[in-house]
Short mmCIF file of C-alpha atoms (C1' of nucleotides) in Angstrom, two decimals:
data_model
loop_
_atom_site.label_atom_id
_atom_site.label_comp_id
_atom_site.label_asym_id
_atom_site.label_seq_id
_atom_site.Cartn_x
_atom_site.Cartn_y
_atom_site.Cartn_z
CA MET W 1 32.49 -170.46 -71.47
CA ALA W 2 33.18 -166.78 -71.82
CA GLU W 3 30.77 -167.13 -74.85
CA LEU W 4 28.24 -169.09 -73.34
CA LEU W 5 27.38 -166.21 -70.83
CA ALA W 6 27.46 -163.50 -73.84
CA ALA W 7 25.31 -165.56 -75.75
CA ALA W 8 24.08 -166.23 -72.45
CA HIS W 9 23.30 -162.10 -72.29
CA ALA W 10 22.31 -161.48 -75.56
CA ARG W 11 19.43 -163.90 -75.21
CA LEU W 12 17.34 -162.73 -71.67
CA ALA W 13 17.98 -159.04 -73.78
CA THR W 14 15.65 -160.39 -76.57
CA ASP W 15 13.67 -163.55 -74.28
CA GLY W 16 13.18 -161.75 -71.18
CA ALA W 17 14.12 -163.47 -67.76
CA GLY W 18 11.29 -166.45 -67.90
CA GLY W 19 12.19 -167.55 -71.46
CA LEU W 20 15.78 -167.96 -70.70
CA SER W 21 16.08 -171.53 -72.78
CA LEU W 22 18.99 -173.71 -73.22
CA ARG W 23 18.20 -174.48 -76.25
CA ALA W 24 18.33 -171.43 -77.82
CA ILE W 25 21.51 -170.37 -76.35
CA ALA W 26 22.92 -173.97 -77.79
CA ARG W 27 21.73 -172.85 -81.07
CA ASP W 28 22.51 -169.44 -81.05
CA LEU W 29 26.70 -170.63 -80.58
CA GLY W 30 26.03 -173.21 -83.67
CA MET W 31 26.62 -175.99 -81.11
CA ALA W 32 23.88 -179.26 -79.94
CA SER W 33 22.23 -178.56 -76.88
CA SER W 34 24.08 -180.95 -75.19
CA ALA W 35 27.42 -179.59 -75.48
CA VAL W 36 26.24 -176.72 -73.25
CA TYR W 37 25.76 -179.11 -70.60
CA ARG W 38 29.65 -179.10 -70.83
CA TYR W 39 29.96 -175.51 -68.80
CA VAL W 40 27.04 -175.75 -67.10
CA ALA W 41 25.27 -178.33 -64.96
CA SER W 42 21.28 -177.03 -65.62
CA ARG W 43 19.44 -173.98 -66.56
CA ASP W 44 18.80 -173.04 -63.08
CA ALA W 45 22.71 -173.08 -62.56
CA LEU W 46 22.82 -170.70 -65.49
CA LEU W 47 20.06 -168.42 -64.23
CA THR W 48 22.48 -168.49 -60.55
CA LEU W 49 25.39 -167.26 -62.96
CA LEU W 50 23.87 -164.68 -64.28
CA ILE W 51 21.98 -163.29 -61.53
CA ILE W 52 25.51 -163.05 -59.35
CA GLU W 53 26.75 -161.29 -62.86
CA GLY W 54 23.87 -159.52 -62.26
CA TYR W 55 24.23 -158.43 -58.66
CA ASP W 56 28.01 -158.00 -58.94
CA ALA W 57 27.17 -155.35 -61.71
CA VAL W 58 25.01 -153.07 -59.97
CA GLY W 59 26.93 -153.18 -56.47
CA ALA W 60 29.82 -152.16 -59.45
CA ALA W 61 27.88 -149.70 -60.25
CA ALA W 62 27.08 -147.79 -57.11
CA GLU W 63 30.44 -148.43 -56.12
CA ASN W 64 31.93 -146.62 -59.31
CA ALA W 65 29.04 -143.78 -58.29
CA VAL W 66 30.44 -143.62 -55.09
CA ALA W 67 34.48 -143.37 -56.07
CA THR W 68 34.26 -140.68 -58.64
CA SER W 69 31.51 -138.91 -56.71
CA THR W 70 33.62 -138.63 -54.05
CA ARG W 71 35.98 -137.52 -55.33
CA ALA W 72 34.57 -134.87 -56.95
CA GLY W 73 33.68 -133.22 -53.99
CA GLU W 74 30.16 -134.00 -54.06
CA SER W 75 27.77 -134.25 -50.80
CA ALA W 76 26.50 -137.44 -50.02
CA ALA W 77 22.88 -136.27 -50.83
CA ASN W 78 24.61 -135.92 -54.08
CA THR W 79 26.64 -139.06 -53.92
CA TRP W 80 23.56 -140.44 -53.70
CA LEU W 81 21.92 -139.31 -56.37
CA ALA W 82 25.05 -140.36 -58.62
CA ILE W 83 24.39 -143.83 -56.90
CA ALA W 84 20.62 -143.86 -58.30
CA ARG W 85 21.25 -142.37 -61.62
CA ALA W 86 23.92 -144.70 -62.04
CA GLU W 87 21.91 -147.97 -60.96
CA ARG W 88 19.15 -146.40 -63.67
CA GLU W 89 21.28 -146.21 -66.80
CA TRP W 90 22.65 -150.22 -66.10
CA ALA W 91 18.60 -150.89 -65.55
CA VAL W 92 17.63 -149.03 -68.62
CA ALA W 93 20.44 -150.74 -70.81
CA ASN W 94 19.70 -153.82 -69.39
CA SER W 95 16.54 -153.77 -68.99
CA HIS W 96 16.00 -157.62 -68.16
CA THR W 97 19.01 -158.27 -65.72
CA TYR W 98 17.59 -155.96 -63.96
CA GLU W 99 14.08 -157.62 -64.19
CA LEU W 100 16.28 -161.11 -63.57
CA ILE W 101 17.17 -159.77 -60.62
CA TYR W 102 14.42 -156.95 -58.62
CA GLY W 103 11.64 -158.12 -60.71
CA THR W 104 9.24 -161.42 -60.86
CA PRO W 105 11.52 -164.66 -59.15
CA VAL W 106 12.24 -167.40 -62.05
CA PRO W 107 8.82 -169.37 -61.18
CA GLY W 108 10.16 -172.63 -59.44
CA TYR W 109 13.98 -170.97 -59.69
CA GLN W 110 15.31 -171.00 -55.64
CA ALA W 111 18.56 -168.72 -55.33
CA PRO W 112 21.16 -170.12 -53.12
CA GLN W 113 22.94 -169.09 -50.94
CA ASP W 114 26.17 -167.54 -53.72
CA THR W 115 23.79 -164.71 -54.40
CA VAL W 116 24.06 -163.22 -51.24
CA ARG W 117 27.17 -161.74 -51.46
CA ALA W 118 26.69 -159.66 -54.59
CA ALA W 119 23.64 -158.64 -53.29
CA THR W 120 24.57 -156.96 -50.74
CA ARG W 121 27.13 -154.55 -52.36
CA ILE W 122 24.59 -152.02 -53.53
CA TRP W 123 22.97 -152.19 -49.46
CA LEU W 124 26.27 -151.71 -48.06
CA ALA W 125 27.75 -148.08 -50.90
CA ILE W 126 23.55 -147.23 -49.09
CA ILE W 127 24.67 -147.44 -46.09
CA ASP W 128 28.35 -145.88 -46.30
CA THR W 129 26.65 -142.97 -47.84
CA LEU W 130 24.29 -142.56 -44.77
CA HIS W 131 27.45 -142.49 -42.52
CA ARG W 132 29.47 -140.24 -44.95
CA ALA W 133 26.34 -137.74 -45.03
CA LEU W 134 26.44 -137.79 -40.82
CA ASP W 135 30.29 -138.05 -40.30
CA SER W 136 30.12 -134.64 -42.68
CA GLY W 137 27.10 -133.58 -39.87
CA THR W 138 24.27 -132.60 -43.06
CA LEU W 139 22.56 -135.67 -41.97
CA ALA W 140 20.33 -136.03 -38.48
CA PRO W 141 21.78 -138.28 -36.35
CA THR W 142 18.57 -138.82 -34.63
CA GLY W 143 15.48 -140.33 -35.98
CA PRO W 144 11.87 -140.66 -36.95
CA GLU W 145 9.39 -141.94 -34.03
CA PHE W 146 9.32 -145.30 -34.78
CA PRO W 147 11.12 -148.20 -33.08
CA THR W 148 13.98 -148.17 -35.83
CA GLU W 149 16.07 -151.34 -33.66
CA ARG W 150 13.22 -153.21 -33.18
CA LEU W 151 13.51 -153.22 -37.01
CA ILE W 152 17.21 -154.28 -38.07
CA ALA W 153 17.51 -158.54 -38.02
CA PRO W 154 21.25 -158.53 -35.90
CA GLY W 155 23.18 -160.06 -38.49
CA VAL W 156 22.71 -156.99 -40.82
CA PHE W 157 24.37 -154.64 -38.47
CA GLU W 158 27.78 -155.97 -39.92
CA LEU W 159 27.15 -154.26 -43.09
CA SER W 160 27.10 -150.65 -40.88
CA ARG W 161 30.43 -148.81 -41.28
CA LEU W 162 30.17 -149.00 -37.52
CA GLY W 163 30.56 -152.91 -37.27
CA ASP W 164 28.41 -154.75 -36.01
CA VAL W 165 28.13 -151.73 -32.74
CA GLN W 166 24.27 -152.02 -32.63
CA SER W 167 23.55 -148.53 -31.96
CA HIS W 168 20.78 -146.88 -32.63
CA GLU W 169 22.64 -144.48 -34.94
CA SER W 170 23.69 -147.60 -36.60
CA ALA W 171 20.06 -148.71 -36.55
CA LEU W 172 19.17 -145.71 -38.26
CA MET W 173 21.12 -146.26 -40.24
CA ILE W 174 19.95 -148.87 -41.85
CA ALA W 175 16.57 -148.38 -41.44
CA ARG W 176 17.19 -145.44 -43.93
CA SER W 177 19.32 -147.72 -46.64
CA PHE W 178 15.62 -149.47 -46.39
CA THR W 179 14.20 -145.91 -47.91
CA LEU W 180 16.03 -145.37 -50.27
CA PHE W 181 16.79 -148.75 -51.62
CA THR W 182 12.45 -148.79 -51.68
CA SER W 183 12.89 -145.93 -53.70
CA LEU W 184 15.28 -146.89 -56.24
CA ILE W 185 13.82 -149.95 -56.87
CA GLY W 186 10.75 -148.46 -56.78
CA ALA W 187 11.70 -145.88 -59.39
CA ILE W 188 13.28 -148.37 -61.79
CA SER W 189 10.49 -150.82 -61.58
CA ALA W 190 8.02 -147.65 -62.62
CA GLU W 191 9.70 -146.59 -65.24
CA LEU W 192 10.54 -150.48 -66.63
CA PHE W 193 7.08 -151.99 -66.23
CA GLY W 194 5.42 -148.99 -67.95
CA HIS W 195 3.96 -147.90 -64.91
CA TYR W 196 4.95 -144.45 -65.98
CA HIS W 197 2.76 -144.36 -69.17
CA GLY W 198 1.42 -141.59 -70.60
CA MET W 199 2.22 -139.90 -67.61
CA THR W 200 5.90 -138.29 -68.31
CA GLY W 201 7.92 -136.82 -71.27
CA ASP W 202 10.57 -136.60 -68.90
CA LEU W 203 11.07 -140.19 -67.46
CA PRO W 204 14.84 -138.75 -66.32
CA GLY W 205 13.53 -135.73 -64.84
CA VAL W 206 10.06 -137.93 -63.29
CA PHE W 207 13.72 -140.32 -61.98
CA ASP W 208 15.75 -137.27 -60.59
CA ALA W 209 12.71 -135.67 -58.59
CA THR W 210 10.92 -138.68 -56.83
CA ILE W 211 14.53 -139.79 -55.78
CA ALA W 212 15.62 -136.79 -54.50
CA THR W 213 11.97 -136.03 -52.57
CA ALA W 214 12.27 -139.66 -50.81
CA ALA W 215 15.61 -139.16 -49.77
CA ALA W 216 14.20 -135.84 -48.27
CA GLY W 217 12.82 -137.60 -46.20
CA VAL W 218 15.72 -139.41 -45.20
CA GLY W 219 16.86 -136.02 -44.52
CA LEU W 220 19.33 -136.16 -47.42
CA HIS W 221 18.44 -133.06 -49.38
CA ILE W 222 19.90 -132.54 -53.61
CA SER W 223 18.64 -130.08 -55.27
CA LEU W 224 18.05 -130.52 -58.48
CA VAL W 225 18.78 -127.18 -60.19
CA PRO W 226 22.37 -126.53 -61.29
CA MET U 1 -17.40 -168.07 -67.24
CA ALA U 2 -17.33 -167.24 -63.69
CA GLU U 3 -15.66 -170.65 -62.46
CA LEU U 4 -12.94 -170.45 -65.07
CA LEU U 5 -12.12 -166.70 -63.60
CA ALA U 6 -12.00 -168.62 -60.54
CA ALA U 7 -9.72 -171.48 -61.55
CA ALA U 8 -7.28 -168.75 -63.39
CA HIS U 9 -6.56 -167.26 -60.23
CA ALA U 10 -5.83 -170.58 -58.85
CA ARG U 11 -3.55 -171.64 -60.65
CA LEU U 12 -2.40 -167.39 -61.01
CA ALA U 13 -1.73 -168.88 -57.18
CA THR U 14 0.45 -171.64 -57.63
CA ASP U 15 2.11 -171.37 -60.40
CA GLY U 16 2.72 -168.17 -61.68
CA ALA U 17 1.77 -165.39 -64.06
CA GLY U 18 4.34 -166.53 -66.48
CA GLY U 19 3.16 -170.54 -66.12
CA LEU U 20 -0.81 -169.47 -66.10
CA SER U 21 -1.91 -171.59 -68.95
CA LEU U 22 -5.72 -172.74 -70.10
CA ARG U 23 -4.39 -176.78 -70.19
CA ALA U 24 -3.66 -176.38 -66.83
CA ILE U 25 -6.76 -174.18 -66.17
CA ALA U 26 -9.58 -176.68 -68.14
CA ARG U 27 -7.35 -179.33 -66.11
CA ASP U 28 -9.03 -178.15 -63.08
CA LEU U 29 -12.21 -177.53 -64.40
CA GLY U 30 -12.66 -181.05 -65.67
CA MET U 31 -12.67 -180.18 -69.64
CA ALA U 32 -10.91 -180.00 -72.46
CA SER U 33 -8.91 -177.66 -72.89
CA SER U 34 -10.51 -176.66 -76.48
CA ALA U 35 -13.66 -175.91 -73.86
CA VAL U 36 -12.11 -172.74 -72.74
CA TYR U 37 -12.01 -171.39 -76.17
CA ARG U 38 -15.75 -171.12 -75.95
CA TYR U 39 -15.03 -168.57 -72.56
CA VAL U 40 -12.49 -166.82 -73.74
CA ALA U 41 -10.69 -166.04 -77.46
CA SER U 42 -6.48 -166.60 -76.42
CA ARG U 43 -4.17 -167.02 -73.80
CA ASP U 44 -3.43 -163.31 -73.88
CA ALA U 45 -7.14 -162.28 -73.91
CA LEU U 46 -7.47 -164.51 -70.63
CA LEU U 47 -3.98 -162.49 -69.50
CA THR U 48 -5.78 -159.31 -69.65
CA LEU U 49 -9.04 -160.24 -67.90
CA LEU U 50 -6.67 -161.07 -64.66
CA ILE U 51 -4.61 -158.06 -65.34
CA ILE U 52 -7.80 -155.85 -64.88
CA GLU U 53 -9.08 -157.34 -62.61
CA GLY U 54 -6.32 -156.57 -60.67
CA TYR U 55 -5.72 -153.45 -61.20
CA ASP U 56 -9.64 -153.18 -60.13
CA ALA U 57 -8.79 -155.09 -57.01
CA VAL U 58 -5.97 -152.86 -55.84
CA GLY U 59 -8.21 -149.04 -56.64
CA ALA U 60 -10.26 -151.03 -54.44
CA ALA U 61 -8.79 -151.71 -51.73
CA ALA U 62 -6.79 -147.75 -52.04
CA GLU U 63 -10.71 -146.16 -52.35
CA ASN U 64 -11.99 -148.50 -49.65
CA ALA U 65 -8.67 -146.80 -47.29
CA VAL U 66 -9.97 -143.83 -48.35
CA ALA U 67 -13.25 -144.12 -47.52
CA THR U 68 -13.11 -145.34 -44.32
CA SER U 69 -10.36 -143.48 -42.48
CA THR U 70 -11.40 -139.87 -43.57
CA ARG U 71 -14.95 -141.61 -42.17
CA ALA U 72 -12.76 -142.42 -39.45
CA GLY U 73 -11.26 -138.42 -39.12
CA GLU U 74 -7.88 -139.37 -40.01
CA SER U 75 -5.76 -136.68 -40.95
CA ALA U 76 -4.86 -137.18 -44.48
CA ALA U 77 -1.46 -138.27 -44.14
CA ASN U 78 -2.96 -141.73 -42.15
CA THR U 79 -5.05 -141.72 -44.92
CA TRP U 80 -1.84 -142.51 -47.16
CA LEU U 81 -0.50 -144.63 -44.81
CA ALA U 82 -3.92 -146.58 -44.42
CA ILE U 83 -3.89 -146.78 -48.27
CA ALA U 84 -0.02 -148.20 -48.49
CA ARG U 85 -1.13 -150.43 -45.61
CA ALA U 86 -3.63 -151.64 -47.94
CA GLU U 87 -2.43 -152.48 -50.90
CA ARG U 88 0.02 -154.00 -48.67
CA GLU U 89 -1.97 -156.66 -47.23
CA TRP U 90 -3.95 -157.04 -50.49
CA ALA U 91 -0.45 -158.09 -51.97
CA VAL U 92 0.41 -160.25 -49.54
CA ALA U 93 -2.51 -161.96 -50.43
CA ASN U 94 -2.21 -162.13 -53.54
CA SER U 95 1.20 -162.02 -54.49
CA HIS U 96 1.23 -163.09 -58.04
CA THR U 97 -1.83 -161.12 -59.15
CA TYR U 98 0.60 -158.63 -58.05
CA GLU U 99 3.52 -159.66 -59.65
CA LEU U 100 0.40 -160.05 -62.88
CA ILE U 101 0.65 -155.74 -62.84
CA TYR U 102 3.56 -154.84 -61.01
CA GLY U 103 6.09 -157.24 -61.56
CA THR U 104 7.95 -158.27 -65.08
CA PRO U 105 5.61 -158.09 -67.68
CA VAL U 106 4.44 -161.18 -69.43
CA PRO U 107 6.94 -161.65 -72.60
CA GLY U 108 5.36 -161.53 -75.17
CA TYR U 109 2.25 -160.10 -73.38
CA GLN U 110 1.10 -156.77 -74.88
CA ALA U 111 -1.33 -154.90 -72.79
CA PRO U 112 -4.66 -153.13 -74.39
CA GLN U 113 -5.83 -149.73 -74.13
CA ASP U 114 -8.77 -151.74 -71.97
CA THR U 115 -6.24 -151.74 -68.54
CA VAL U 116 -5.39 -148.01 -68.84
CA ARG U 117 -9.21 -147.06 -66.36
CA ALA U 118 -7.98 -149.81 -64.02
CA ALA U 119 -4.58 -149.10 -63.35
CA THR U 120 -6.05 -145.28 -62.89
CA ARG U 121 -7.76 -145.94 -59.85
CA ILE U 122 -5.14 -145.60 -57.77
CA TRP U 123 -3.60 -143.21 -59.21
CA LEU U 124 -6.16 -141.46 -58.57
CA ALA U 125 -6.97 -142.21 -54.68
CA ILE U 126 -3.49 -140.98 -54.34
CA ILE U 127 -4.28 -138.10 -56.29
CA ASP U 128 -7.08 -137.38 -53.66
CA THR U 129 -5.63 -137.71 -50.67
CA LEU U 130 -2.60 -135.07 -51.42
CA HIS U 131 -5.41 -132.55 -52.32
CA ARG U 132 -7.10 -133.52 -49.84
CA ALA U 133 -3.71 -132.97 -47.21
CA LEU U 134 -3.53 -129.52 -48.87
CA ASP U 135 -6.80 -128.13 -48.06
CA SER U 136 -6.69 -129.00 -44.62
CA GLY U 137 -3.27 -127.00 -44.70
CA THR U 138 -1.38 -129.95 -43.28
CA LEU U 139 0.68 -129.63 -46.50
CA ALA U 140 2.97 -127.10 -48.19
CA PRO U 141 1.62 -126.06 -51.81
CA THR U 142 4.67 -124.57 -52.71
CA GLY U 143 7.01 -127.44 -53.77
CA PRO U 144 10.69 -128.73 -53.54
CA GLU U 145 13.55 -126.93 -56.38
CA PHE U 146 12.74 -128.93 -59.42
CA PRO U 147 10.62 -127.89 -62.94
CA THR U 148 7.39 -129.30 -61.83
CA GLU U 149 5.30 -128.48 -64.78
CA ARG U 150 7.64 -129.69 -67.50
CA LEU U 151 8.01 -133.12 -65.44
CA ILE U 152 4.26 -133.82 -66.20
CA ALA U 153 2.20 -135.25 -69.64
CA PRO U 154 -0.44 -132.13 -70.50
CA GLY U 155 -3.37 -135.32 -70.46
CA VAL U 156 -2.71 -136.32 -66.59
CA PHE U 157 -3.97 -133.28 -65.49
CA GLU U 158 -7.42 -134.54 -66.01
CA LEU U 159 -6.14 -137.17 -63.44
CA SER U 160 -6.37 -134.29 -60.67
CA ARG U 161 -9.57 -132.68 -58.78
CA LEU U 162 -8.52 -129.50 -60.11
CA GLY U 163 -9.85 -131.25 -63.72
CA ASP U 164 -7.50 -130.12 -65.91
CA VAL U 165 -6.43 -126.96 -64.89
CA GLN U 166 -2.51 -127.25 -65.48
CA SER U 167 -1.68 -125.07 -62.12
CA HIS U 168 1.95 -124.87 -60.31
CA GLU U 169 -0.02 -126.60 -57.08
CA SER U 170 -2.20 -129.66 -60.05
CA ALA U 171 1.39 -130.43 -60.99
CA LEU U 172 2.94 -130.31 -57.55
CA MET U 173 0.23 -133.26 -56.24
CA ILE U 174 1.22 -135.10 -59.38
CA ALA U 175 5.35 -135.03 -59.56
CA ARG U 176 4.59 -135.85 -55.17
CA SER U 177 1.85 -138.52 -56.46
CA PHE U 178 5.12 -140.35 -58.69
CA THR U 179 6.78 -140.11 -55.26
CA LEU U 180 4.65 -142.41 -52.78
CA PHE U 181 3.12 -144.17 -55.57
CA THR U 182 7.29 -145.23 -56.36
CA SER U 183 7.86 -146.13 -52.67
CA LEU U 184 4.49 -147.96 -52.27
CA ILE U 185 5.43 -150.41 -55.02
CA GLY U 186 9.00 -150.43 -54.13
CA ALA U 187 8.23 -151.16 -50.86
CA ILE U 188 5.95 -154.27 -51.83
CA SER U 189 8.22 -155.24 -54.32
CA ALA U 190 10.87 -155.60 -51.65
CA GLU U 191 9.29 -157.43 -49.39
CA LEU U 192 7.63 -159.77 -52.18
CA PHE U 193 10.27 -160.67 -53.91
CA GLY U 194 12.92 -161.22 -51.39
CA HIS U 195 15.08 -158.14 -51.02
CA TYR U 196 14.64 -157.92 -47.68
CA HIS U 197 15.45 -161.78 -46.63
CA GLY U 198 17.62 -161.78 -43.43
CA MET U 199 17.17 -157.98 -42.95
CA THR U 200 14.34 -157.96 -40.60
CA GLY U 201 12.03 -159.59 -38.38
CA ASP U 202 9.35 -157.04 -38.45
CA LEU U 203 8.57 -156.89 -42.22
CA PRO U 204 5.28 -154.73 -41.36
CA GLY U 205 7.47 -152.50 -39.07
CA VAL U 206 10.12 -151.44 -41.98
CA PHE U 207 7.48 -151.29 -44.71
CA ASP U 208 5.47 -148.82 -42.49
CA ALA U 209 9.12 -147.14 -41.47
CA THR U 210 9.65 -146.91 -45.24
CA ILE U 211 5.94 -145.53 -45.67
CA ALA U 212 6.16 -142.98 -43.84
CA THR U 213 9.75 -141.87 -44.67
CA ALA U 214 9.17 -141.28 -48.12
CA ALA U 215 6.49 -139.80 -47.50
CA ALA U 216 8.13 -136.88 -45.20
CA GLY U 217 10.24 -135.94 -48.03
CA VAL U 218 6.26 -135.16 -49.68
CA GLY U 219 5.66 -133.77 -46.73
CA LEU U 220 2.84 -135.96 -45.41
CA HIS U 221 3.91 -136.91 -41.94
CA ILE U 222 2.98 -139.72 -40.11
CA SER U 223 3.98 -140.59 -36.75
CA LEU U 224 4.13 -144.17 -36.27
CA VAL U 225 3.98 -144.23 -32.54
CA PRO U 226 0.46 -144.58 -30.91
"C1'" DT E 1 -49.42 -181.65 -77.14
"C1'" DG E 2 -46.75 -182.89 -80.50
"C1'" DT E 3 -42.50 -182.87 -83.41
"C1'" DA E 4 -38.51 -180.00 -86.38
"C1'" DC E 5 -34.77 -177.46 -85.85
"C1'" DA E 6 -31.29 -174.24 -83.92
"C1'" DT E 7 -28.93 -173.10 -80.33
"C1'" DC E 8 -25.08 -174.26 -77.93
"C1'" DA E 9 -21.41 -175.85 -73.80
"C1'" DG E 10 -18.55 -179.44 -74.34
"C1'" DT E 11 -15.65 -183.59 -76.64
"C1'" DG E 12 -11.59 -185.74 -78.11
"C1'" DA E 13 -8.21 -185.83 -81.47
"C1'" DA E 14 -4.74 -183.59 -84.15
"C1'" DC E 15 -1.27 -180.08 -85.66
"C1'" DG E 16 3.64 -178.99 -84.53
"C1'" DC E 17 6.45 -176.36 -81.41
"C1'" DG E 18 9.71 -175.52 -78.11
"C1'" DC E 19 12.01 -177.18 -73.80
"C1'" DG E 20 15.32 -179.76 -69.70
"C1'" DT E 21 18.07 -183.48 -69.89
"C1'" DT E 22 20.36 -188.11 -70.98
"C1'" DC E 23 23.18 -191.03 -73.06
"C1'" DA E 24 26.07 -193.84 -76.12
"C1'" DC E 25 29.80 -191.83 -80.11
"C1'" DT E 26 33.34 -189.20 -82.58
"C1'" DG E 27 37.21 -186.98 -83.62
"C1'" DA E 28 40.98 -184.13 -82.02
"C1'" DT E 29 44.71 -182.68 -79.95
"C1'" DG E 30 47.18 -183.42 -76.16
"C1'" DT E 31 50.75 -186.51 -73.06
"C1'" DA E 32 53.50 -190.73 -71.62
"C1'" DC E 33 56.72 -193.41 -72.81
"C1'" DT N 1 60.99 -189.63 -83.54
"C1'" DG N 2 57.46 -192.70 -83.34
"C1'" DT N 3 53.24 -195.30 -81.40
"C1'" DA N 4 50.08 -196.02 -77.28
"C1'" DC N 5 46.54 -194.18 -74.63
"C1'" DA N 6 44.39 -190.53 -72.32
"C1'" DT N 7 41.43 -186.40 -72.40
"C1'" DC N 8 38.29 -183.91 -73.60
"C1'" DA N 9 34.91 -180.71 -76.33
"C1'" DG N 10 31.04 -181.32 -78.66
"C1'" DT N 11 27.56 -184.67 -81.80
"C1'" DG N 12 23.27 -185.83 -82.84
"C1'" DA N 13 19.85 -188.81 -81.75
"C1'" DA N 14 16.34 -189.81 -78.33
"C1'" DC N 15 13.47 -189.70 -73.91
"C1'" DG N 16 8.73 -187.23 -71.91
"C1'" DC N 17 6.83 -183.63 -71.42
"C1'" DG N 18 3.48 -179.23 -71.61
"C1'" DC N 19 1.99 -175.97 -74.59
"C1'" DG N 20 -1.51 -172.86 -77.73
"C1'" DT N 21 -4.78 -173.63 -81.01
"C1'" DT N 22 -8.00 -176.19 -84.64
"C1'" DC N 23 -11.46 -178.57 -85.87
"C1'" DA N 24 -15.67 -181.64 -87.14
"C1'" DC N 25 -18.33 -183.68 -83.68
"C1'" DT N 26 -22.22 -184.93 -79.86
"C1'" DG N 27 -25.37 -184.17 -77.09
"C1'" DA N 28 -28.15 -181.71 -74.36
"C1'" DT N 29 -31.00 -178.10 -74.05
"C1'" DG N 30 -34.56 -174.27 -75.95
"C1'" DT N 31 -37.76 -172.56 -79.34
"C1'" DA N 32 -41.33 -172.48 -82.99
"C1'" DC N 33 -45.08 -173.78 -85.21
#
DNA sequence: TGTACATCAGTGAACGCGCGTTCACTGATGTAC
DNA sequence: TGTACATCAGTGAACGCGCGTTCACTGATGTAC
């Protein structure tokens, strides 16, 4: 089973998410194609496993970045930069897994509920970092001029550090997490999918600048000069 | 030929970018599958046509938003919001074309040089809007604390309104365009690919808030209360 | 005005390919008495 | 200790499918003399 997942990952890395084929994986393992059905009910079931693994890797990278960054006494803003950089590095190293979860959905595939918990981990890390910035007094507790509360579905407040308290503060942190998350997957997708092609010779530099600039809009001030 | 492209678009809308099949298009047109080769050299050539059409639609939407927004005497910041909203609307209405150009690259397909000019139009509109904000005095002409010039490939300066002048100002506007572009495709992809699922009941509201917040980091202040 | 010829859009059969999934099976390993 | 049986990982042939692309062709339309 572990071998199967390893082979699936290898196939993912060479053929991409859409072209993932049970027969190809079986071939790589030196098995008959039918043998794969011992371990996995269908192609979609295998996709689900890979997607959950992907979200978990993303979540783990974020949590890890938070842990080492706060242990080093970094500011919340720098912790966010550490999260973003960790995600970028993971995405560059595992670009097809990134595509699988944040790229175009695989046609005909419907993500089951099982993936939600894993997908939430990165959001938790972001929201928690925002609350940490708030606690440290470096982030303004009042927001911009738009009706923040109305944007957020009630169930989401459970993600917040404040439990399910539907305060303005809690809503604002969640709204801000939208912007941070968006700038993160926007920056990674733009880079990985070739939209900076010919525009820069310094992709990590552009990534940092993009993340820092968007974070400034949220009130998180990252300094990129040492 | 026009019918072929129309049928290809229809197929794109139902099957998605990866599953685009010449045979399916021929079937829709009531033709033999071989007849398609009268008009198009291969599947990849058709993809290229569709991609160029897509980039042109994106570019036209941006240029159109700029034109009507400035004609109405809006601020540059509001012009950016108009561009972003126009792109979102186009993307929601043509989600599979959006995927084709800003989603996961189609496996095995290599975009030829022909697509570059069309892909550039949206960038031009963004950079031009930033220069307009600069001219009107609402945008700071000095940047954040990172080495802006080093990020930008020399050839790109031709995109700038200043011609190919490699000034700090010009570099700064291009660097800022990275952030705006990134927040735009990040926000659209997050929405279209289901990453806000369950988190909000007001997708247009979240989109506006996300765009406005990221733009604030660039120095463009959008007010979302009427 | 009429005939011969060229053009060209579209046909239909065929090629070789890879896919997901099913099904009856083999043969080794482990377990119970 | 030895035999009968159950378990279970993996086999291999087959199913029906859709794909991109090629190729020799047909038959209508237009053009030149």
